[in-house]
Amino acid sequence: MGEFQWILWAAIGCAGLAILFAAYLVSSIMSQSPGNEKMQEISKAIQEGAMAYLNRQYTTIAMVGVPVAIALALFLNWETAVSFVIGAFLSGLCGYIGMGVSTRANARVAEAARTGLAKGLSVAFKSGAVTGMMCVGLALLGVAGVFLIFGNIHALIGLGFGGSLIALFARIGGGIFTKSADVGADLVGKVEAGIPEDDPRNPATIADNVGDNVGDCAGMAADLFETYAVTAIGAMLLGYLIFGDAAHILYPVLLGAIAIVACIIGVFFVRLPGNQDIMGALYRGVWVSAVLALAGFYPATTYLLGDATYFYAAVVGVAATVMLMYITDYYTSTKFRPVKSIAYASQTGHGTNVITGLSVGMESTVGPTLTIVGGILAAYYLGGGGEAGLYAIGIASMAMLSMTGMIVALDSYGPVTDNGGGIAEMADLPPNVREITDALDAVGNTTKAVTKGYAIGSAALAAIVLFADYTHALIAQGVEIVFLLNDPMVLAGLFIGGCVVFLFSALANGAVGRAAHSVVEEVRRQFREIPGIMEGTGKPEYGKCVDIVTKRALKEMVLPGLLPVATTLLVGFLLGPEALGGLLIGVIVVGIFMACFQNNGGGAWDNAKKYIEEGMYGGKGSNAHAAAVTGDTVGDPLKDTAGPAINPVIKVVNVVALLIVALII
């Protein structure tokens, strides 16, 4: 790398700064009071359940990962295998640390809510920021560190594969766990027994609260870790394949280092304003981070590359991020037409709720698609078109990921506030405390949906970059292929790619249905057989539900997790590079639509239920509320299991294709 090696050291320094800042936030959170003995007891139960599940999940994943690492060493090289292990370890570590903090912060958020909304927001957001800073810090540390050690751009693909594989299993397993517990708790607790959400009489309530953390905290952390790492690697690989010089290879790394500093500063701007606008406070942090990042990108671009051409591509990436966030907010927030239309439809029953929710989910794919298309075209032409334009798309995607630290903080904030509200309910805290945690949680539902929309959009641009890497890797092997629609192999790959997305979604959603069935039967059994539960004199067996969803999640996650890897290998080796290229395109196009549909539709169903629970159309206990609960149970696995897990699916098939290029020629 010669004269530009300082960029790698600067990136490692900024990554270390992010990790140290996360440690500072942890100390600040742990200094807060965890509340009374009852609150600490509930928090400990959630913590133990979450950590026990995560330990078992990673053990199961290791049983898959070890043979994969050995295969990489045998068929490729040991550097790629070592990079794979590093990527998998860092991805898992990111989720592990983030979830450890969130399960300790939940009671502290509930206790802070006694003081007021501002204090509750501060503690909740800081806990989310720990996960965000660890995510970008470990990702940049892994990319820069591995490249510095090996000096081999191709070895980085192994790191991306390790992160993607862990993220895929974490998303599936965590999604099955959280939504089977949530659906089971709601169907029996809310609909049949008529008791509130998080009521301590519900045997599934601890499993539900554990699930919030393993799905939305650990799962999202692993997901955005791999998105960040894979995007950086894809842009670096494009720089190598197109330009071949150190400046273009390391430019994405420099952008990542600058963005970390911007996000750390942005955290300090998240304060509750006088109008008590929680979402406005959170978005202020995002805006500050974006503006500061762009301010740093300009001089870095002109210094390293000689002109500002690729800075404008970075601006496109940041603009696309903001648009995707606001589009997702529109379709999932209680303030706007889509969610209100689902709530309105709930007055006439379960069927009309589901029909309207499906319609909203389908409609919601249009805005993100047009944003992605606009971002691709704008970056391509600002970059000058041709191969330079492809590199500009890679820079736009890297710029999108520049706000990952803040975006993950917004997402991880969600399960902490949800748990805080649950603890307030189960510990029988005063009603005003639950009102504050409910206000924080309502915003948390929207931020989780917005974060998933961001992840989907960044996955789309990253996938375009990875596909460009695939075509250039073929050229580097002496094979130049034009992917034509009248080529039967390309068409076969396209259709198989679309099938992968639908079959994956079917397996993931079906797993939730089967696991939720077991939870429903167990909750009904306890209501029936344990005397005094409904009167509050009998104690539910919470551990039984936790054990059920743990076993089902670990069992059900393996097949959908292996599906994209196995399909890519089979198509590549049996049908060849043309069909494999078609597969990649099919997965990207169909995957983006399915991910947006499931994420936004599920988020809208969830908030339509909450909109009614706020008192609209008869409020809790009304026929409209019962219909909205049904819609929410339909949307739950869509938005928290299958939908977000499609992001790593897209990356996995592309990264595996890059790994096997030399073997299928």
XYZ file of C-alpha atoms in Angstrom:
665
model
C 0.000 0.000 0.000
C 3.064 2.204 0.270
C 2.329 5.833 0.986
C -1.353 5.184 1.716
C -0.844 2.588 4.457
C -1.579 5.334 6.977
C -5.255 5.066 5.950
C -5.424 1.534 7.337
C -3.826 2.646 10.605
C -6.187 5.627 10.797
C -9.148 3.292 10.246
C -7.940 0.965 12.994
C -7.523 3.993 15.280
C -11.064 5.231 14.565
C -12.413 1.708 15.074
C -10.655 1.595 18.438
C -12.152 5.000 19.272
C -15.647 3.638 18.556
C -15.039 0.648 20.840
C -13.685 2.892 23.624
C -16.691 5.203 23.246
C -18.969 2.167 23.549
C -17.150 1.236 26.769
C -17.715 4.767 28.083
C -21.441 4.474 27.302
C -21.603 1.114 29.084
C -20.102 2.632 32.239
C -22.608 5.493 32.046
C -25.538 3.080 31.721
C -24.377 0.737 34.476
C -24.025 3.669 36.865
C -27.813 4.155 36.686
C -30.098 2.545 39.249
C -31.543 -0.847 38.143
C -34.676 -0.263 40.191
C -36.236 -2.268 43.012
C -35.734 -5.958 43.738
C -38.712 -7.057 41.622
C -37.468 -5.112 38.587
C -33.982 -6.594 38.951
C -35.428 -10.098 39.245
C -37.381 -9.716 35.988
C -34.423 -8.140 34.194
C -32.170 -10.985 35.331
C -34.632 -13.580 34.020
C -34.658 -11.857 30.620
C -30.862 -11.572 30.650
C -30.324 -15.224 31.541
C -32.812 -16.423 28.922
C -31.278 -14.239 26.189
C -27.692 -15.245 26.945
C -28.580 -18.930 27.250
C -30.252 -18.832 23.850
C -27.414 -16.909 22.218
C -24.818 -19.364 23.585
C -26.768 -22.301 22.180
C -27.329 -20.498 18.879
C -23.634 -19.801 18.377
C -22.789 -23.406 19.284
C -25.174 -24.576 16.570
C -23.752 -22.083 14.059
C -20.212 -23.245 14.895
C -21.216 -26.761 13.859
C -21.892 -25.325 10.402
C -19.035 -22.802 10.380
C -16.177 -25.171 11.205
C -16.718 -27.427 8.152
C -17.095 -24.299 5.988
C -13.765 -22.908 7.242
C -12.043 -26.240 6.552
C -13.521 -26.340 3.037
C -12.302 -22.800 2.336
C -8.789 -23.749 3.456
C -8.775 -26.890 1.301
C -10.342 -25.537 -1.893
C -9.210 -21.893 -1.783
C -6.472 -20.865 0.660
C -5.764 -20.564 4.364
C -5.913 -16.753 4.310
C -9.525 -16.815 3.140
C -10.358 -19.438 5.777
C -8.770 -17.388 8.578
C -10.580 -14.264 7.347
C -13.850 -16.226 7.375
C -13.302 -17.170 11.021
C -12.434 -13.563 11.941
C -15.556 -12.234 10.199
C -17.780 -14.805 11.892
C -16.238 -14.148 15.312
C -16.536 -10.354 15.089
C -20.107 -10.534 13.820
C -21.079 -12.801 16.697
C -19.169 -10.666 19.214
C -20.992 -7.545 18.035
C -24.396 -9.080 18.720
C -23.250 -10.661 21.981
C -21.972 -7.411 23.494
C -24.941 -5.398 22.267
C -27.448 -7.833 23.702
C -25.565 -8.087 26.972
C -25.895 -4.335 27.425
C -29.528 -4.124 26.306
C -30.650 -6.851 28.725
C -28.982 -4.959 31.578
C -30.291 -1.571 30.485
C -33.986 -2.526 30.350
C -34.659 -2.208 34.090
C -32.580 0.968 34.195
C -34.800 2.481 31.475
C -37.911 1.629 33.492
C -36.353 3.165 36.610
C -35.214 6.235 34.650
C -38.789 6.678 33.407
C -39.786 7.412 37.014
C -37.756 10.636 36.668
C -39.274 11.605 33.335
C -39.308 11.138 29.577
C -35.940 12.843 28.982
C -34.070 10.560 31.392
C -35.751 7.455 29.999
C -34.834 8.446 26.440
C -31.228 9.162 27.426
C -30.631 5.754 29.035
C -32.443 3.852 26.266
C -30.595 5.582 23.445
C -27.194 5.200 25.105
C -27.750 1.454 25.359
C -28.630 1.348 21.663
C -25.582 3.449 20.832
C -23.335 0.825 22.460
C -24.471 -1.709 19.868
C -24.146 0.854 17.075
C -20.597 1.840 17.982
C -19.509 -1.768 18.471
C -21.008 -2.642 15.088
C -19.060 -0.060 13.068
C -15.969 -0.324 15.248
C -15.600 -4.090 14.921
C -16.524 -4.072 11.219
C -13.946 -1.440 10.283
C -11.376 -3.032 12.582
C -11.911 -6.377 10.844
C -11.715 -5.014 7.294
C -8.700 -2.740 7.861
C -6.902 -5.200 10.152
C -7.255 -8.223 7.867
C -6.160 -6.213 4.830
C -3.186 -4.813 6.741
C -2.109 -8.287 7.900
C -2.576 -10.234 4.674
C -2.305 -7.479 2.052
C -4.614 -9.665 -0.046
C -7.837 -8.094 -1.276
C -9.335 -11.508 -2.109
C -8.884 -12.766 1.463
C -11.325 -10.059 2.554
C -14.108 -11.899 0.723
C -13.752 -14.632 3.347
C -14.301 -12.072 6.104
C -17.464 -10.883 4.373
C -18.704 -14.472 4.024
C -18.117 -15.161 7.713
C -20.043 -12.056 8.747
C -22.867 -12.792 6.306
C -23.291 -16.411 7.383
C -23.459 -15.484 11.069
C -25.919 -12.671 10.286
C -28.133 -15.019 8.292
C -28.410 -17.561 11.090
C -28.740 -14.848 13.756
C -31.550 -13.196 11.820
C -33.414 -16.440 11.213
C -32.917 -17.957 14.656
C -33.553 -14.726 16.529
C -36.569 -13.968 14.329
C -38.141 -17.386 14.906
C -37.532 -17.086 18.658
C -38.932 -13.598 19.104
C -41.973 -13.899 16.875
C -43.119 -17.355 17.970
C -43.062 -16.110 21.576
C -44.747 -12.809 20.646
C -47.491 -14.403 18.529
C -48.168 -17.089 21.128
C -48.329 -14.541 23.949
C -50.674 -12.241 22.027
C -53.084 -14.881 20.717
C -53.731 -16.448 24.105
C -53.055 -13.493 26.409
C -54.674 -10.590 24.577
C -57.325 -12.317 22.485
C -58.406 -15.318 24.574
C -57.668 -14.249 28.166
C -58.153 -10.513 27.629
C -55.119 -9.502 29.673
C -52.705 -6.662 28.759
C -49.433 -7.031 26.920
C -46.524 -8.000 29.219
C -48.953 -9.035 31.951
C -47.004 -11.200 34.458
C -49.858 -13.713 34.414
C -48.970 -14.638 30.823
C -46.547 -17.622 30.816
C -45.031 -16.454 27.490
C -44.208 -12.905 28.570
C -40.585 -13.588 29.608
C -39.958 -15.467 26.358
C -41.456 -12.507 24.480
C -39.139 -10.047 26.210
C -36.118 -12.306 25.674
C -37.060 -12.505 22.005
C -37.032 -8.733 21.593
C -33.316 -8.791 22.370
C -32.177 -11.837 20.394
C -34.112 -10.688 17.333
C -33.897 -6.910 17.169
C -30.646 -6.373 19.058
C -28.308 -9.310 18.405
C -29.862 -10.078 15.008
C -29.785 -6.512 13.700
C -26.255 -5.959 15.023
C -24.968 -9.006 13.137
C -26.956 -7.952 10.054
C -25.573 -4.409 9.893
C -22.074 -5.631 10.785
C -22.032 -7.847 7.715
C -23.702 -5.196 5.548
C -21.052 -2.661 6.549
C -18.171 -5.100 6.091
C -19.436 -6.572 2.805
C -20.151 -3.124 1.344
C -16.673 -1.870 2.225
C -15.091 -5.028 0.824
C -17.182 -4.818 -2.357
C -16.177 -1.198 -2.977
C -12.509 -1.973 -2.256
C -12.611 -4.946 -4.627
C -14.132 -2.779 -7.354
C -11.337 -0.259 -6.836
C -8.812 -3.060 -7.217
C -10.421 -4.671 -10.278
C -11.136 -1.394 -12.126
C -8.271 0.923 -11.130
C -5.742 -1.320 -9.414
C -4.198 1.469 -7.312
C -4.011 1.892 -3.549
C -5.913 5.201 -3.481
C -9.097 3.739 -4.978
C -8.814 0.545 -2.920
C -8.480 2.384 0.415
C -10.855 5.293 -0.280
C -13.907 3.377 1.105
C -11.936 2.603 4.282
C -11.131 6.287 4.758
C -14.823 7.175 4.403
C -15.666 4.621 7.080
C -13.096 6.083 9.476
C -14.425 9.631 9.021
C -18.016 8.488 9.488
C -17.220 6.861 12.841
C -16.024 10.188 14.256
C -19.142 11.896 12.857
C -21.451 9.320 14.490
C -19.729 9.640 17.879
C -20.340 13.405 17.788
C -23.916 12.823 16.589
C -24.720 10.753 19.696
C -24.324 13.868 21.882
C -27.018 15.703 19.881
C -29.777 13.246 20.802
C -31.581 15.260 23.467
C -35.304 15.630 24.097
C -36.482 19.047 22.840
C -39.021 21.228 24.571
C -41.887 19.897 22.451
C -41.140 16.343 23.715
C -40.667 15.061 20.151
C -38.830 11.762 20.703
C -38.490 10.921 17.010
C -37.220 14.439 16.298
C -34.529 14.008 18.953
C -33.375 10.721 17.430
C -33.416 12.055 13.868
C -31.365 15.078 14.967
C -28.533 12.705 15.813
C -28.790 11.110 12.355
C -28.781 14.503 10.599
C -25.777 15.776 12.547
C -23.864 12.573 11.794
C -24.699 12.831 8.085
C -23.690 16.486 7.760
C -20.420 16.002 9.657
C -19.586 12.899 7.638
C -20.114 14.750 4.349
C -18.034 17.666 5.634
C -15.188 15.233 6.202
C -15.713 13.310 2.952
C -15.035 16.341 0.735
C -11.429 17.133 1.727
C -10.643 13.416 2.027
C -11.865 12.830 -1.537
C -10.019 15.738 -3.116
C -6.812 14.884 -1.227
C -6.806 11.180 -2.014
C -8.288 11.109 -5.532
C -7.417 14.582 -6.839
C -10.954 15.874 -7.457
C -14.442 15.814 -5.927
C -16.119 13.471 -8.443
C -16.696 10.634 -6.011
C -17.708 12.987 -3.223
C -20.884 13.685 -5.169
C -21.524 9.943 -5.381
C -21.182 9.862 -1.585
C -23.758 12.659 -1.320
C -26.132 10.513 -3.395
C -25.665 7.639 -0.941
C -26.439 9.806 2.087
C -29.464 11.358 0.325
C -30.772 7.876 -0.517
C -30.420 6.878 3.131
C -32.477 9.843 4.317
C -35.173 9.201 1.696
C -35.424 5.512 2.598
C -35.783 6.393 6.274
C -38.590 8.863 5.652
C -40.395 6.558 3.218
C -40.317 3.726 5.757
C -41.432 6.146 8.476
C -44.401 7.162 6.318
C -45.570 3.580 5.851
C -45.062 2.429 9.447
C -45.778 5.439 11.675
C -49.167 6.019 13.325
C -49.062 9.627 12.075
C -49.732 8.828 8.419
C -52.369 7.364 6.082
C -51.104 3.757 5.624
C -51.233 2.758 9.299
C -54.440 4.703 9.901
C -56.079 2.930 6.941
C -55.320 -0.479 8.488
C -56.715 0.643 11.838
C -59.846 1.976 10.114
C -60.320 -1.305 8.239
C -60.108 -3.232 11.525
C -63.587 -1.948 12.460
C -65.146 -4.377 9.988
C -63.186 -7.429 11.057
C -60.088 -9.554 10.786
C -60.338 -10.109 7.038
C -60.458 -6.437 6.083
C -57.530 -5.731 8.405
C -55.408 -8.379 6.683
C -56.465 -7.293 3.178
C -55.621 -3.647 3.862
C -52.317 -4.582 5.483
C -51.322 -6.648 2.456
C -52.201 -3.710 0.214
C -50.096 -1.293 2.283
C -47.150 -3.694 2.257
C -47.276 -4.060 -1.527
C -47.632 -0.321 -2.087
C -44.688 0.373 0.203
C -42.245 -1.318 -2.201
C -42.595 1.442 -4.809
C -40.912 4.343 -2.983
C -37.796 2.423 -1.876
C -37.422 0.898 -5.342
C -37.544 4.274 -7.068
C -35.073 5.650 -4.499
C -32.653 2.792 -5.146
C -33.025 3.176 -8.925
C -32.476 6.927 -8.656
C -29.429 6.406 -6.440
C -27.889 3.873 -8.835
C -28.382 6.063 -11.907
C -27.323 9.304 -10.202
C -24.136 7.790 -8.768
C -23.303 6.054 -12.066
C -23.561 9.181 -14.190
C -21.951 11.464 -11.597
C -19.037 9.042 -11.640
C -18.701 9.441 -15.387
C -20.399 6.208 -16.474
C -18.637 3.048 -17.554
C -16.411 1.310 -15.036
C -15.757 4.563 -13.179
C -19.534 4.861 -12.778
C -19.715 1.377 -11.272
C -17.093 2.387 -8.726
C -19.189 5.482 -7.950
C -22.124 3.177 -7.102
C -19.817 1.384 -4.679
C -18.903 4.704 -3.053
C -22.590 5.670 -2.807
C -23.314 2.381 -1.048
C -20.379 2.928 1.322
C -21.646 6.442 2.075
C -25.060 4.948 2.893
C -23.340 2.811 5.494
C -21.543 5.852 6.927
C -24.434 6.349 9.351
C -24.563 2.716 10.464
C -23.480 3.598 14.006
C -26.450 5.939 14.480
C -28.920 3.727 12.604
C -28.112 0.627 14.663
C -28.437 2.776 17.785
C -31.989 3.672 16.706
C -32.813 0.001 16.183
C -31.326 -1.338 19.425
C -33.108 1.465 21.286
C -36.367 -0.316 20.357
C -36.058 -3.628 22.263
C -34.652 -1.823 25.312
C -37.711 0.434 25.570
C -40.011 -2.529 24.848
C -38.393 -4.493 27.665
C -38.510 -1.427 29.905
C -42.262 -1.188 29.398
C -42.641 -4.902 30.089
C -40.694 -4.607 33.338
C -42.782 -1.602 34.379
C -45.940 -3.681 33.790
C -44.697 -6.845 35.504
C -43.223 -4.941 38.474
C -46.493 -3.038 38.908
C -44.907 0.422 38.658
C -47.154 3.508 38.720
C -49.260 4.158 35.565
C -47.288 7.319 34.690
C -44.118 5.216 34.342
C -45.834 2.875 31.897
C -47.118 5.898 29.953
C -43.524 7.110 29.498
C -42.208 3.680 28.498
C -45.152 3.276 26.090
C -44.278 6.608 24.465
C -40.659 5.502 24.098
C -41.740 2.076 22.809
C -44.142 3.505 20.211
C -41.243 5.422 18.668
C -39.093 2.307 19.027
C -41.472 0.359 16.778
C -41.035 2.972 14.067
C -37.247 3.182 14.470
C -36.983 -0.605 14.155
C -38.964 -0.486 10.913
C -36.927 2.476 9.638
C -33.697 0.637 10.420
C -34.850 -2.413 8.502
C -35.764 -0.170 5.546
C -32.275 1.299 5.695
C -30.739 -2.175 5.792
C -32.786 -3.259 2.770
C -31.768 -0.214 0.721
C -28.106 -0.578 1.592
C -28.318 -4.283 0.765
C -29.640 -3.399 -2.695
C -26.771 -1.062 -3.534
C -24.226 -3.414 -1.964
C -25.603 -6.272 -4.081
C -25.220 -4.226 -7.262
C -21.590 -3.631 -6.311
C -21.038 -7.322 -5.569
C -22.585 -8.300 -8.909
C -20.209 -5.886 -10.647
C -17.380 -7.538 -8.689
C -18.586 -10.928 -9.960
C -18.543 -9.849 -13.621
C -15.095 -8.263 -13.231
C -13.815 -11.363 -11.430
C -14.933 -13.432 -14.437
C -13.005 -11.068 -16.730
C -9.944 -11.434 -14.499
C -10.216 -15.200 -15.078
C -10.229 -14.616 -18.830
C -13.988 -15.075 -19.272
C -16.162 -12.196 -20.473
C -19.885 -12.948 -20.327
C -22.777 -10.774 -21.458
C -25.874 -11.744 -19.490
C -28.611 -11.831 -22.146
C -32.276 -12.591 -21.516
C -32.386 -14.852 -24.583
C -29.737 -17.072 -23.001
C -31.586 -20.052 -21.427
C -28.913 -20.426 -18.746
C -29.337 -16.805 -17.632
C -33.115 -17.211 -17.611
C -32.838 -20.434 -15.609
C -30.685 -18.631 -13.047
C -33.127 -15.724 -12.839
C -36.061 -18.000 -12.036
C -34.087 -20.051 -9.534
C -32.981 -16.823 -7.809
C -36.582 -15.705 -7.426
C -37.513 -19.162 -6.088
C -34.771 -18.957 -3.448
C -36.278 -15.786 -1.982
C -39.826 -17.168 -1.882
C -38.807 -20.575 -0.536
C -36.607 -18.937 2.101
C -39.497 -16.697 3.203
C -41.846 -19.690 3.305
C -39.466 -21.689 5.481
C -38.826 -18.785 7.874
C -42.470 -17.747 8.260
C -43.626 -21.365 8.465
C -41.142 -21.981 11.276
C -42.705 -19.141 13.270
C -46.169 -20.604 12.727
C -45.105 -24.041 13.941
C -43.233 -22.706 16.964
C -46.070 -20.314 17.874
C -48.490 -23.260 17.780
C -46.417 -24.980 20.471
C -46.329 -21.781 22.566
C -50.113 -21.337 22.301
C -50.699 -24.921 23.457
C -48.301 -24.473 26.383
C -49.864 -21.177 27.529
C -53.350 -22.688 27.309
C -52.152 -25.704 29.320
C -50.772 -23.504 32.082
C -53.930 -21.390 32.256
C -55.900 -24.613 32.475
C -53.765 -26.637 34.893
C -51.988 -24.173 37.208
C -54.483 -22.842 39.767
C -54.580 -19.136 40.584
C -52.732 -17.756 37.541
C -55.515 -15.410 36.499
C -56.093 -14.335 40.092
C -52.407 -13.575 40.552
C -51.933 -16.138 43.309
C -50.319 -18.792 41.093
C -46.979 -18.317 39.336
C -46.666 -19.241 35.638
C -43.843 -21.521 34.503
C -42.041 -18.955 32.335
C -39.094 -21.247 31.635
C -41.251 -23.765 29.756
C -42.087 -21.220 27.012
C -38.477 -20.022 26.834
C -37.343 -23.630 26.409
C -39.935 -24.321 23.682
C -39.004 -21.359 21.497
C -35.271 -21.942 22.046
C -35.428 -25.533 20.831
C -37.694 -24.706 17.891
C -35.605 -21.722 16.779
C -32.354 -23.714 16.825
C -33.959 -26.599 14.962
C -35.806 -24.529 12.368
C -33.022 -22.081 11.472
C -30.650 -24.606 9.870
C -32.521 -25.428 6.636
C -33.339 -21.840 5.553
C -29.804 -20.820 6.583
C -28.189 -23.414 4.335
C -30.596 -22.834 1.415
C -28.873 -19.795 -0.203
C -25.384 -21.277 0.223
C -26.321 -24.698 -1.191
C -28.304 -23.224 -4.092
C -25.445 -20.929 -5.123
C -22.955 -23.805 -5.083
C -25.250 -26.133 -7.038
C -26.100 -23.546 -9.704
C -22.468 -22.491 -10.053
C -21.013 -25.977 -10.395
C -23.866 -27.644 -12.307
C -25.100 -24.854 -14.605
C -22.072 -22.585 -14.883
C -21.219 -18.872 -14.603
C -24.048 -17.643 -16.865
C -26.719 -19.290 -14.739
C -24.972 -18.155 -11.555
C -25.060 -14.543 -12.789
C -28.770 -14.924 -13.485
C -29.266 -16.341 -9.983
C -27.600 -13.289 -8.439
C -29.810 -10.890 -10.401
C -32.954 -12.861 -9.532
C -32.156 -12.896 -5.827
C -31.373 -9.160 -5.815
C -34.519 -8.020 -7.651
C -37.042 -10.377 -6.049
C -35.323 -10.118 -2.672
C -35.588 -6.335 -2.486
C -39.314 -6.386 -3.232
C -40.049 -9.206 -0.795
C -37.960 -7.605 1.940
C -39.684 -4.213 1.571
C -43.141 -5.783 1.374
C -42.671 -7.912 4.481
C -40.817 -5.315 6.551
C -43.122 -2.381 5.882
C -46.348 -4.376 5.856
C -45.492 -6.001 9.181
C -44.478 -2.675 10.727
C -47.725 -1.063 9.586
C -49.817 -3.908 11.061
C -47.984 -3.596 14.385
C -48.491 0.149 14.698
C -52.123 -0.076 13.546
C -52.706 -2.252 16.607
C -50.935 0.287 18.819
C -52.938 3.126 17.225
C -56.159 1.411 18.288
C -54.731 0.681 21.746
C -54.235 4.424 22.160
C -58.032 4.750 22.153
C -59.057 4.866 18.485
C -62.067 2.868 17.210
C -63.011 1.561 20.652
C -59.525 0.991 22.036
C -58.400 -2.130 23.875
C -60.970 -4.897 24.117
C -62.997 -3.735 21.110
C -63.735 -5.809 18.005
C -61.390 -3.530 16.056
C -58.629 -4.284 18.546
C -59.136 -8.039 18.202
C -58.856 -7.694 14.417
C -55.747 -5.542 14.779
C -54.125 -8.172 17.013
C -54.741 -10.736 14.272
C -53.140 -8.429 11.716
C -50.194 -7.894 14.046
C -49.665 -11.643 14.434
C -49.678 -12.012 10.634
C -47.198 -9.151 10.258
C -44.888 -10.159 13.104
C -42.937 -12.915 11.295
C -42.914 -10.851 8.099
C -41.194 -7.837 9.682
C -38.997 -9.584 12.232
C -38.135 -12.968 10.740
C -38.319 -13.435 6.968
C -38.217 -9.796 5.822
C -34.983 -8.634 7.498
C -33.297 -12.026 6.963
C -33.531 -11.544 3.190
C -30.792 -8.881 3.493
C -28.064 -11.373 4.455
C -29.490 -13.868 1.945
C -28.757 -11.379 -0.860
C -25.216 -10.836 0.401
C -24.525 -14.541 1.043
C -25.331 -15.646 -2.519
C -23.201 -12.850 -3.978
C -20.227 -13.461 -1.688
C -20.324 -17.239 -2.260
C -20.408 -16.556 -6.020
C -17.276 -14.419 -5.683
C -15.536 -17.152 -3.710
C -16.168 -19.871 -6.294
C -15.540 -17.870 -9.494
C -12.168 -19.478 -10.137
C -13.572 -22.949 -9.459
C -16.482 -22.883 -11.924
C -14.647 -21.604 -15.008
